mmCIF file of C-alpha atoms and ligand atoms in Angstrom:
data_model
loop_
_atom_site.group_PDB
_atom_site.id
_atom_site.type_symbol
_atom_site.label_atom_id
_atom_site.label_comp_id
_atom_site.label_asym_id
_atom_site.label_seq_id
_atom_site.Cartn_x
_atom_site.Cartn_y
_atom_site.Cartn_z
ATOM 1 C CA UNK A 418 56.475 25.773 58.702
ATOM 2 C CA UNK A 419 57.966 23.371 61.056
ATOM 3 C CA UNK A 420 58.523 19.743 60.734
ATOM 4 C CA UNK A 421 57.183 17.712 63.521
ATOM 5 C CA UNK A 422 59.912 15.153 63.261
ATOM 6 C CA UNK A 423 58.547 12.047 64.746
ATOM 7 C CA UNK A 424 62.295 10.252 63.788
ATOM 8 C CA UNK A 425 64.327 12.263 66.289
ATOM 9 C CA UNK A 426 61.416 12.276 69.082
ATOM 10 C CA UNK A 427 60.980 8.566 68.345
ATOM 11 C CA UNK A 428 64.774 8.641 69.529
ATOM 12 C CA UNK A 429 64.516 10.623 72.450
ATOM 13 C CA UNK A 430 61.998 8.355 73.916
ATOM 14 C CA UNK A 431 64.066 4.911 72.517
ATOM 15 C CA UNK A 432 66.870 6.659 74.192
ATOM 16 C CA UNK A 433 65.089 7.002 77.900
ATOM 17 C CA UNK A 434 63.129 3.764 77.879
ATOM 18 C CA UNK A 435 66.875 1.731 77.254
ATOM 19 C CA UNK A 436 68.283 3.693 79.674
ATOM 20 C CA UNK A 437 65.610 2.961 82.528
ATOM 21 C CA UNK A 438 65.914 -0.610 81.004
ATOM 22 C CA UNK A 439 69.596 -0.607 81.158
ATOM 23 C CA UNK A 440 69.742 0.526 84.908
ATOM 24 C CA UNK A 441 67.255 -1.889 85.953
ATOM 25 C CA UNK A 442 69.039 -4.830 84.668
ATOM 26 C CA UNK A 443 71.638 -3.713 86.728
ATOM 27 C CA UNK A 444 69.711 -4.459 89.547
ATOM 28 C CA UNK A 445 69.260 -8.231 88.517
ATOM 29 C CA UNK A 446 66.007 -7.137 86.766
ATOM 30 C CA UNK A 447 65.165 -9.587 83.419
ATOM 31 C CA UNK A 448 64.779 -7.984 80.162
ATOM 32 C CA UNK A 449 61.313 -6.495 79.171
ATOM 33 C CA UNK A 450 59.808 -9.222 76.328
ATOM 34 C CA UNK A 451 57.517 -8.274 73.320
ATOM 35 C CA UNK A 452 56.351 -11.107 71.454
ATOM 36 C CA UNK A 453 54.738 -10.436 67.684
ATOM 37 C CA UNK A 454 52.754 -12.965 65.916
ATOM 38 C CA UNK A 455 53.198 -12.743 61.715
ATOM 39 C CA UNK A 456 50.663 -14.397 59.536
ATOM 40 C CA UNK A 457 51.372 -14.201 56.270
ATOM 41 C CA UNK A 458 53.642 -12.249 54.150
ATOM 42 C CA UNK A 459 52.273 -9.109 52.916
ATOM 43 C CA UNK A 460 55.490 -6.862 52.029
ATOM 44 C CA UNK A 461 54.113 -4.471 54.800
ATOM 45 C CA UNK A 462 53.516 -5.898 57.412
ATOM 46 C CA UNK A 463 56.825 -7.974 56.757
ATOM 47 C CA UNK A 464 58.071 -4.074 57.116
ATOM 48 C CA UNK A 465 55.905 -2.778 59.837
ATOM 49 C CA UNK A 466 56.826 -6.736 62.300
ATOM 50 C CA UNK A 467 60.512 -6.123 60.974
ATOM 51 C CA UNK A 468 60.845 -2.671 62.510
ATOM 52 C CA UNK A 469 59.164 -3.633 65.776
ATOM 53 C CA UNK A 470 61.683 -5.840 66.328
ATOM 54 C CA UNK A 471 65.018 -3.797 65.253
ATOM 55 C CA UNK A 472 63.612 -1.515 67.782
ATOM 56 C CA UNK A 473 63.631 -4.309 70.671
ATOM 57 C CA UNK A 474 67.167 -5.072 70.058
ATOM 58 C CA UNK A 475 68.138 -1.407 69.955
ATOM 59 C CA UNK A 476 66.230 -0.373 72.842
ATOM 60 C CA UNK A 477 67.689 -3.337 74.905
ATOM 61 C CA UNK A 478 63.905 -5.453 74.850
ATOM 62 C CA UNK A 479 63.823 -9.166 74.427
ATOM 63 C CA UNK A 480 61.693 -9.905 71.448
ATOM 64 C CA UNK A 481 59.332 -13.292 69.947
ATOM 65 C CA UNK A 482 58.627 -13.839 66.462
ATOM 66 C CA UNK A 483 56.191 -15.868 65.859
ATOM 67 C CA UNK A 484 55.138 -17.125 62.154
ATOM 68 C CA UNK A 485 52.349 -18.517 60.638
ATOM 69 C CA UNK A 486 51.220 -19.289 57.221
ATOM 70 C CA UNK A 487 48.279 -17.471 55.317
ATOM 71 C CA UNK A 488 46.597 -20.328 55.545
ATOM 72 C CA UNK A 489 46.739 -20.494 59.280
ATOM 73 C CA UNK A 490 43.093 -21.470 61.215
ATOM 74 C CA UNK A 491 41.584 -19.558 63.878
ATOM 75 C CA UNK A 492 42.194 -22.187 66.297
ATOM 76 C CA UNK A 493 45.711 -22.409 65.411
ATOM 77 C CA UNK A 494 45.870 -18.334 66.046
ATOM 78 C CA UNK A 495 44.051 -18.656 69.370
ATOM 79 C CA UNK A 496 45.850 -21.766 70.502
ATOM 80 C CA UNK A 497 49.504 -19.560 69.951
ATOM 81 C CA UNK A 498 47.490 -16.323 72.012
ATOM 82 C CA UNK A 499 46.712 -18.366 75.189
ATOM 83 C CA UNK A 500 50.179 -20.434 75.124
ATOM 84 C CA UNK A 501 51.803 -16.525 75.340
ATOM 85 C CA UNK A 502 49.227 -15.184 77.439
ATOM 86 C CA UNK A 503 49.959 -18.046 80.330
ATOM 87 C CA UNK A 504 53.934 -17.483 79.241
ATOM 88 C CA UNK A 505 54.874 -15.248 82.222
ATOM 89 C CA UNK A 506 58.366 -14.749 80.695
ATOM 90 C CA UNK A 507 56.472 -12.308 78.124
ATOM 91 C CA UNK A 508 55.527 -8.795 79.091
ATOM 92 C CA UNK A 509 53.645 -8.019 75.417
ATOM 93 C CA UNK A 510 51.762 -9.687 72.567
ATOM 94 C CA UNK A 511 50.812 -8.409 69.675
ATOM 95 C CA UNK A 512 49.129 -9.606 66.435
ATOM 96 C CA UNK A 513 50.052 -8.099 63.419
ATOM 97 C CA UNK A 514 47.151 -6.500 61.874
ATOM 98 C CA UNK A 515 45.572 -7.146 59.096
ATOM 99 C CA UNK A 516 44.517 -10.862 59.690
ATOM 100 C CA UNK A 517 43.609 -13.240 56.447
ATOM 101 C CA UNK A 518 39.439 -12.260 55.797
ATOM 102 C CA UNK A 519 39.192 -16.173 56.654
ATOM 103 C CA UNK A 520 40.331 -15.062 60.195
ATOM 104 C CA UNK A 521 37.673 -13.273 62.702
ATOM 105 C CA UNK A 522 40.638 -10.445 64.354
ATOM 106 C CA UNK A 523 37.987 -9.399 66.835
ATOM 107 C CA UNK A 524 38.177 -12.995 68.318
ATOM 108 C CA UNK A 525 41.682 -13.137 67.908
ATOM 109 C CA UNK A 526 42.153 -9.338 69.854
ATOM 110 C CA UNK A 527 40.112 -10.457 72.227
ATOM 111 C CA UNK A 528 41.547 -13.814 73.497
ATOM 112 C CA UNK A 529 44.977 -11.701 74.537
ATOM 113 C CA UNK A 530 45.470 -11.266 78.108
ATOM 114 C CA UNK A 531 44.456 -7.567 78.538
ATOM 115 C CA UNK A 532 47.724 -7.399 81.030
ATOM 116 C CA UNK A 533 49.444 -8.085 77.780
ATOM 117 C CA UNK A 534 47.959 -6.200 75.598
ATOM 118 C CA UNK A 535 50.357 -2.946 74.457
ATOM 119 C CA UNK A 536 49.171 -2.839 71.340
ATOM 120 C CA UNK A 537 45.884 -1.334 73.246
ATOM 121 C CA UNK A 538 43.544 -2.937 70.889
ATOM 122 C CA UNK A 539 41.702 -5.235 73.147
ATOM 123 C CA UNK A 540 38.052 -3.613 74.554
ATOM 124 C CA UNK A 541 38.992 -3.726 78.044
ATOM 125 C CA UNK A 542 41.939 -1.680 77.011
ATOM 126 C CA UNK A 543 39.793 0.791 74.728
ATOM 127 C CA UNK A 544 37.096 1.064 77.656
ATOM 128 C CA UNK A 545 40.415 2.119 79.992
ATOM 129 C CA UNK A 546 40.865 4.218 77.964
ATOM 130 C CA UNK A 547 37.619 6.021 77.623
ATOM 131 C CA UNK A 548 37.460 6.341 80.874
ATOM 132 C CA UNK A 549 40.653 7.542 81.320
ATOM 133 C CA UNK A 550 42.470 4.883 83.344
ATOM 134 C CA UNK A 551 45.432 3.820 83.470
ATOM 135 C CA UNK A 552 46.282 1.281 80.849
ATOM 136 C CA UNK A 553 47.073 0.357 77.243
ATOM 137 C CA UNK A 554 46.485 3.033 74.688
ATOM 138 C CA UNK A 555 46.411 2.117 70.831
ATOM 139 C CA UNK A 556 50.036 2.595 70.145
ATOM 140 C CA UNK A 557 49.611 5.077 67.209
ATOM 141 C CA UNK A 558 47.416 8.007 68.654
ATOM 142 C CA UNK A 559 49.401 7.645 71.953
ATOM 143 C CA UNK A 560 52.977 7.778 69.798
ATOM 144 C CA UNK A 561 50.563 11.454 68.274
ATOM 145 C CA UNK A 562 50.230 12.879 71.704
ATOM 146 C CA UNK A 563 53.787 11.712 72.880
ATOM 147 C CA UNK A 564 54.925 13.706 69.847
ATOM 148 C CA UNK A 565 52.796 16.961 70.387
ATOM 149 C CA UNK A 566 53.918 16.678 74.126
ATOM 150 C CA UNK A 567 57.440 15.901 73.015
ATOM 151 C CA UNK A 568 57.086 19.415 71.207
ATOM 152 C CA UNK A 569 55.472 21.256 73.882
ATOM 153 C CA UNK A 570 52.783 21.950 71.646
ATOM 154 C CA UNK A 571 49.462 23.623 73.306
ATOM 155 C CA UNK A 572 46.530 21.945 71.958
ATOM 156 C CA UNK A 573 44.032 23.600 74.471
ATOM 157 C CA UNK A 574 41.206 25.481 72.897
ATOM 158 C CA UNK A 575 42.136 24.266 69.489
ATOM 159 C CA UNK A 576 39.518 23.114 67.059
ATOM 160 C CA UNK A 577 40.755 19.182 66.356
ATOM 161 C CA UNK A 578 39.317 17.500 63.129
ATOM 162 C CA UNK A 579 40.540 13.719 62.866
ATOM 163 C CA UNK A 580 39.809 12.059 59.400
ATOM 164 C CA UNK A 581 39.114 8.385 59.912
ATOM 165 C CA UNK A 582 36.727 6.870 62.633
ATOM 166 C CA UNK A 583 38.967 3.006 62.420
ATOM 167 C CA UNK A 584 38.798 1.863 66.496
ATOM 168 C CA UNK A 585 43.413 1.822 66.101
ATOM 169 C CA UNK A 586 43.377 5.552 64.526
ATOM 170 C CA UNK A 587 40.704 7.542 64.203
ATOM 171 C CA UNK A 588 38.097 6.911 66.823
ATOM 172 C CA UNK A 589 40.813 6.982 69.898
ATOM 173 C CA UNK A 590 42.659 9.781 68.420
ATOM 174 C CA UNK A 591 39.116 12.248 68.492
ATOM 175 C CA UNK A 592 38.868 10.874 72.493
ATOM 176 C CA UNK A 593 42.299 11.921 73.534
ATOM 177 C CA UNK A 594 42.065 15.350 72.145
ATOM 178 C CA UNK A 595 38.927 15.952 74.111
ATOM 179 C CA UNK A 596 40.445 14.905 77.243
ATOM 180 C CA UNK A 597 41.159 17.443 79.824
ATOM 181 C CA UNK A 598 44.767 17.416 79.606
ATOM 182 C CA UNK A 599 47.501 19.312 77.483
ATOM 183 C CA UNK A 600 47.551 17.830 74.764
ATOM 184 C CA UNK A 601 44.237 17.727 74.584
ATOM 185 C CA UNK A 602 41.343 20.219 75.609
ATOM 186 C CA UNK A 603 40.155 20.260 72.226
ATOM 187 C CA UNK A 604 36.871 20.449 70.568
ATOM 188 C CA UNK A 605 37.188 17.772 67.930
ATOM 189 C CA UNK A 606 35.200 17.021 64.792
ATOM 190 C CA UNK A 607 35.506 13.153 63.489
ATOM 191 C CA UNK A 608 35.034 13.014 60.314
ATOM 192 C CA UNK A 609 34.556 9.878 57.795
ATOM 193 C CA UNK A 610 33.554 8.378 54.326
ATOM 194 C CA UNK A 611 30.243 9.632 54.907
ATOM 195 C CA UNK A 612 30.697 12.943 55.946
ATOM 196 C CA UNK A 613 29.436 15.734 53.376
ATOM 197 C CA UNK A 614 31.499 18.098 52.581
ATOM 198 C CA UNK A 615 34.438 17.519 54.192
ATOM 199 C CA UNK A 616 36.709 20.696 52.905
ATOM 200 C CA UNK A 617 34.124 22.364 54.755
ATOM 201 C CA UNK A 618 35.441 20.930 58.267
ATOM 202 C CA UNK A 619 39.115 20.649 57.622
ATOM 203 C CA UNK A 620 38.656 24.176 56.570
ATOM 204 C CA UNK A 621 38.025 24.594 60.373
ATOM 205 C CA UNK A 622 40.235 23.186 62.013
ATOM 206 C CA UNK A 623 43.760 24.422 64.010
ATOM 207 C CA UNK A 624 44.924 20.993 63.560
ATOM 208 C CA UNK A 625 44.150 17.951 61.518
ATOM 209 C CA UNK A 626 44.606 14.391 61.888
ATOM 210 C CA UNK A 627 44.730 12.540 58.492
ATOM 211 C CA UNK A 628 44.002 9.251 59.195
ATOM 212 C CA UNK A 629 42.011 7.627 56.111
ATOM 213 C CA UNK A 630 44.427 5.821 54.040
ATOM 214 C CA UNK A 631 44.149 7.570 50.735
ATOM 215 C CA UNK A 632 46.706 8.862 49.163
ATOM 216 C CA UNK A 633 47.978 12.856 49.083
ATOM 217 C CA UNK A 634 44.279 13.306 49.976
ATOM 218 C CA UNK A 635 44.554 16.491 51.904
ATOM 219 C CA UNK A 636 45.326 19.289 49.877
ATOM 220 C CA UNK A 637 46.575 23.034 50.798
ATOM 221 C CA UNK A 638 43.441 24.376 49.938
ATOM 222 C CA UNK A 639 41.457 22.387 52.383
ATOM 223 C CA UNK A 640 43.187 23.927 55.484
ATOM 224 C CA UNK A 641 43.537 27.904 56.586
ATOM 225 C CA UNK A 642 47.120 29.282 57.373
ATOM 226 C CA UNK A 643 48.969 28.195 60.432
ATOM 227 C CA UNK A 644 47.362 24.848 60.686
ATOM 228 C CA UNK A 645 48.910 21.809 62.235
ATOM 229 C CA UNK A 646 48.627 18.884 59.726
ATOM 230 C CA UNK A 647 49.306 15.131 61.302
ATOM 231 C CA UNK A 648 49.910 13.098 58.492
ATOM 232 C CA UNK A 649 49.032 9.118 59.641
ATOM 233 C CA UNK A 650 48.225 7.669 56.151
ATOM 234 C CA UNK A 651 50.830 4.974 54.771
ATOM 235 C CA UNK A 652 50.185 3.614 51.093
ATOM 236 C CA UNK A 653 52.403 1.573 49.205
ATOM 237 C CA UNK A 654 52.464 3.154 45.791
ATOM 238 C CA UNK A 655 53.998 1.685 42.774
ATOM 239 C CA UNK A 656 57.195 4.066 41.688
ATOM 240 C CA UNK A 657 59.129 1.967 38.791
ATOM 241 C CA UNK A 658 62.247 4.585 39.803
ATOM 242 C CA UNK A 659 62.774 3.375 42.841
ATOM 243 C CA UNK A 660 65.024 -0.185 44.134
ATOM 244 C CA UNK A 661 61.618 -1.546 45.806
ATOM 245 C CA UNK A 662 59.088 -0.946 43.241
ATOM 246 C CA UNK A 663 57.459 1.305 45.196
ATOM 247 C CA UNK A 664 56.912 4.434 47.626
ATOM 248 C CA UNK A 665 55.232 5.179 50.500
ATOM 249 C CA UNK A 666 52.841 8.306 50.536
ATOM 250 C CA UNK A 667 50.730 9.746 53.490
ATOM 251 C CA UNK A 668 47.372 10.969 53.109
ATOM 252 C CA UNK A 669 48.382 14.989 53.282
ATOM 253 C CA UNK A 670 49.785 16.901 50.068
ATOM 254 C CA UNK A 671 53.412 17.345 52.080
ATOM 255 C CA UNK A 672 54.949 20.272 49.726
ATOM 256 C CA UNK A 673 52.005 22.449 49.469
ATOM 257 C CA UNK A 674 50.591 22.451 52.866
ATOM 258 C CA UNK A 675 53.905 22.518 54.094
ATOM 259 C CA UNK A 676 54.126 25.838 53.255
ATOM 260 C CA UNK A 677 51.002 27.072 54.560
ATOM 261 C CA UNK A 678 50.829 25.011 57.974
ATOM 262 C CA UNK A 679 52.342 25.833 61.137
ATOM 263 C CA UNK A 680 53.434 22.349 61.609
ATOM 264 C CA UNK A 681 53.396 18.984 59.805
ATOM 265 C CA UNK A 682 54.509 15.842 60.176
ATOM 266 C CA UNK A 683 56.912 13.798 57.166
ATOM 267 C CA UNK A 684 55.663 10.242 55.275
ATOM 268 C CA UNK A 685 57.861 8.560 56.493
ATOM 269 C CA UNK A 686 59.984 9.820 59.308
ATOM 270 C CA UNK A 687 56.670 11.376 61.188
ATOM 271 C CA UNK A 688 53.650 9.080 62.899
ATOM 272 C CA UNK A 689 55.069 5.314 61.674
ATOM 273 C CA UNK A 690 58.388 6.183 64.168
ATOM 274 C CA UNK A 691 56.308 7.085 67.110
ATOM 275 C CA UNK A 692 54.136 4.521 66.846
ATOM 276 C CA UNK A 693 56.807 2.240 67.458
ATOM 277 C CA UNK A 694 58.409 3.994 69.912
ATOM 278 C CA UNK A 695 54.576 4.449 72.012
ATOM 279 C CA UNK A 696 54.742 0.490 71.684
ATOM 280 C CA UNK A 697 58.003 -0.099 73.589
ATOM 281 C CA UNK A 698 56.291 2.664 75.384
ATOM 282 C CA UNK A 699 53.579 0.447 76.276
ATOM 283 C CA UNK A 700 55.611 -2.568 76.629
ATOM 284 C CA UNK A 701 58.136 -0.571 79.205
ATOM 285 C CA UNK A 702 55.100 -0.524 81.332
ATOM 286 C CA UNK A 703 53.581 -3.909 80.987
ATOM 287 C CA UNK A 704 57.300 -4.708 81.886
ATOM 288 C CA UNK A 705 57.588 -2.481 85.264
ATOM 289 C CA UNK A 706 54.232 -3.658 85.990
ATOM 290 C CA UNK A 707 55.568 -7.891 85.933
ATOM 291 C CA UNK A 708 59.164 -6.840 87.438
ATOM 292 C CA UNK A 709 58.960 -4.028 89.827
ATOM 293 C CA UNK A 710 55.703 -5.090 92.151
HETATM 294 P P1 LIG B 1409 40.483 2.412 58.298
HETATM 295 O O1 LIG B 1409 40.604 1.688 56.414
HETATM 296 O O2 LIG B 1409 40.445 1.195 59.204
HETATM 297 O O3 LIG B 1409 39.702 3.433 58.090
HETATM 298 C C1 LIG B 1409 40.052 4.668 57.299
HETATM 299 C C2 LIG B 1409 38.886 5.565 57.569
HETATM 300 O O4 LIG B 1409 38.947 6.408 56.380
HETATM 301 C C3 LIG B 1409 37.367 4.940 57.977
HETATM 302 O O5 LIG B 1409 36.943 5.118 59.317
HETATM 303 C C4 LIG B 1409 36.800 5.794 56.504
HETATM 304 O O6 LIG B 1409 35.501 6.170 57.122
HETATM 305 C C5 LIG B 1409 37.506 6.917 56.524
HETATM 306 N N1 LIG B 1409 37.723 7.428 55.147
HETATM 307 C C6 LIG B 1409 37.534 6.500 53.800
HETATM 308 N N2 LIG B 1409 37.587 7.533 52.968
HETATM 309 C C7 LIG B 1409 37.114 8.879 53.326
HETATM 310 C C8 LIG B 1409 37.222 10.055 52.597
HETATM 311 N N3 LIG B 1409 36.908 9.959 51.134
HETATM 312 N N4 LIG B 1409 36.905 11.133 53.547
HETATM 313 C C9 LIG B 1409 36.892 11.065 54.783
HETATM 314 N N5 LIG B 1409 36.900 9.602 55.656
HETATM 315 C C10 LIG B 1409 37.440 8.620 54.806
HETATM 316 O O7 LIG B 1409 41.957 2.550 58.379
HETATM 317 P P2 LIG B 1409 43.125 3.184 59.835
HETATM 318 O O8 LIG B 1409 43.663 1.952 59.793
HETATM 319 O O9 LIG B 1409 42.809 4.067 60.736
HETATM 320 O O10 LIG B 1409 44.514 3.427 58.854
HETATM 321 C C11 LIG B 1409 44.477 4.905 58.227
HETATM 322 C C12 LIG B 1409 45.829 4.766 57.321
HETATM 323 O O11 LIG B 1409 46.458 4.864 58.347
HETATM 324 C C13 LIG B 1409 46.267 4.332 56.352
HETATM 325 O O12 LIG B 1409 47.339 4.805 55.049
HETATM 326 C C14 LIG B 1409 47.056 2.882 56.818
HETATM 327 O O13 LIG B 1409 48.032 2.373 56.516
HETATM 328 C C15 LIG B 1409 47.489 4.374 57.929
HETATM 329 N N6 LIG B 1409 48.766 3.765 59.456
HETATM 330 C C16 LIG B 1409 49.503 4.431 59.860
HETATM 331 C C17 LIG B 1409 50.257 4.251 61.274
HETATM 332 C C18 LIG B 1409 50.920 4.520 61.369
HETATM 333 O O14 LIG B 1409 52.047 3.898 62.301
HETATM 334 N N7 LIG B 1409 51.943 6.214 60.944
HETATM 335 C C19 LIG B 1409 49.232 3.505 62.292
HETATM 336 C C20 LIG B 1409 47.607 2.805 61.984
HETATM 337 C C21 LIG B 1409 47.344 3.155 60.583
#
């Protein structure tokens, strides 16, 4: 078994981005600039946004964090998105999900200028991805494709089983893996909560992408020997022995699976790290379009 190390792969991508930005700044260009909108004080969302802001700093990007209380109205959020859209010093805008229940997240996402939609959640971005046109690909599936490419894993002809059909992970992942490209060229089965006998599908898989948000759901007896396992899940589980009071678990039962797989991503240090690297790559691409015309 080999570890698909998202941390070191993300580092390599970030070094490349950072070098490109430093060189451009020497020629008088401004820094790439990402704005993040955070609503409320959910612990996981705080952590994700903090690491995005920290990564921006590390690689020479400008970042702006806009916070709203849990009680923010739909109108206030939309007004902020409009202001960010109109700000020509900004290359990328992200609104951290999930949003409180009284907010219609789709309306907020729809409002983001597609040219600044570095999370790739706008219908325009998803439509472009479906058609194979240049555009912003959602950061988590994009990060997984970057991780496979970096490790020179040839997925041509593989049977990929994706567990989970969310708009931001499972569904775009299934599209990207089925594309006529490498990584890609897979025969894809997209499984979800209504799939009967899931194990009969995962046992056929050369590559399993677990993105359902159920800790340690994927067991060793659900995959064949030599399969590749990509664990997208991030769930906080109470752990009174940890100073934080919780630990992070993925969707894969790591230790027993690791003995059986050819490659497996750890949690943490796998897909999460790549998601941030992919977000930075999307922001870099937006900035290049804005400043290299
Ligand atoms: P989601 O809740 O929107 O979707 C979950 C999907 O899993 C649904 O499509 C559902 O049909 C499917 N599902 C649920 N139970 C199932 C079961 N028993 N069998 C088969 N399918 C089942 O979740 P999401 O936003 O796609 O996130 C999934 C997980 O990935 C979560 O743990 C989330 O925290 C994590 N995540 C991680 C990253 C990262 O950067 N690593 C990014 C996004 C999401």
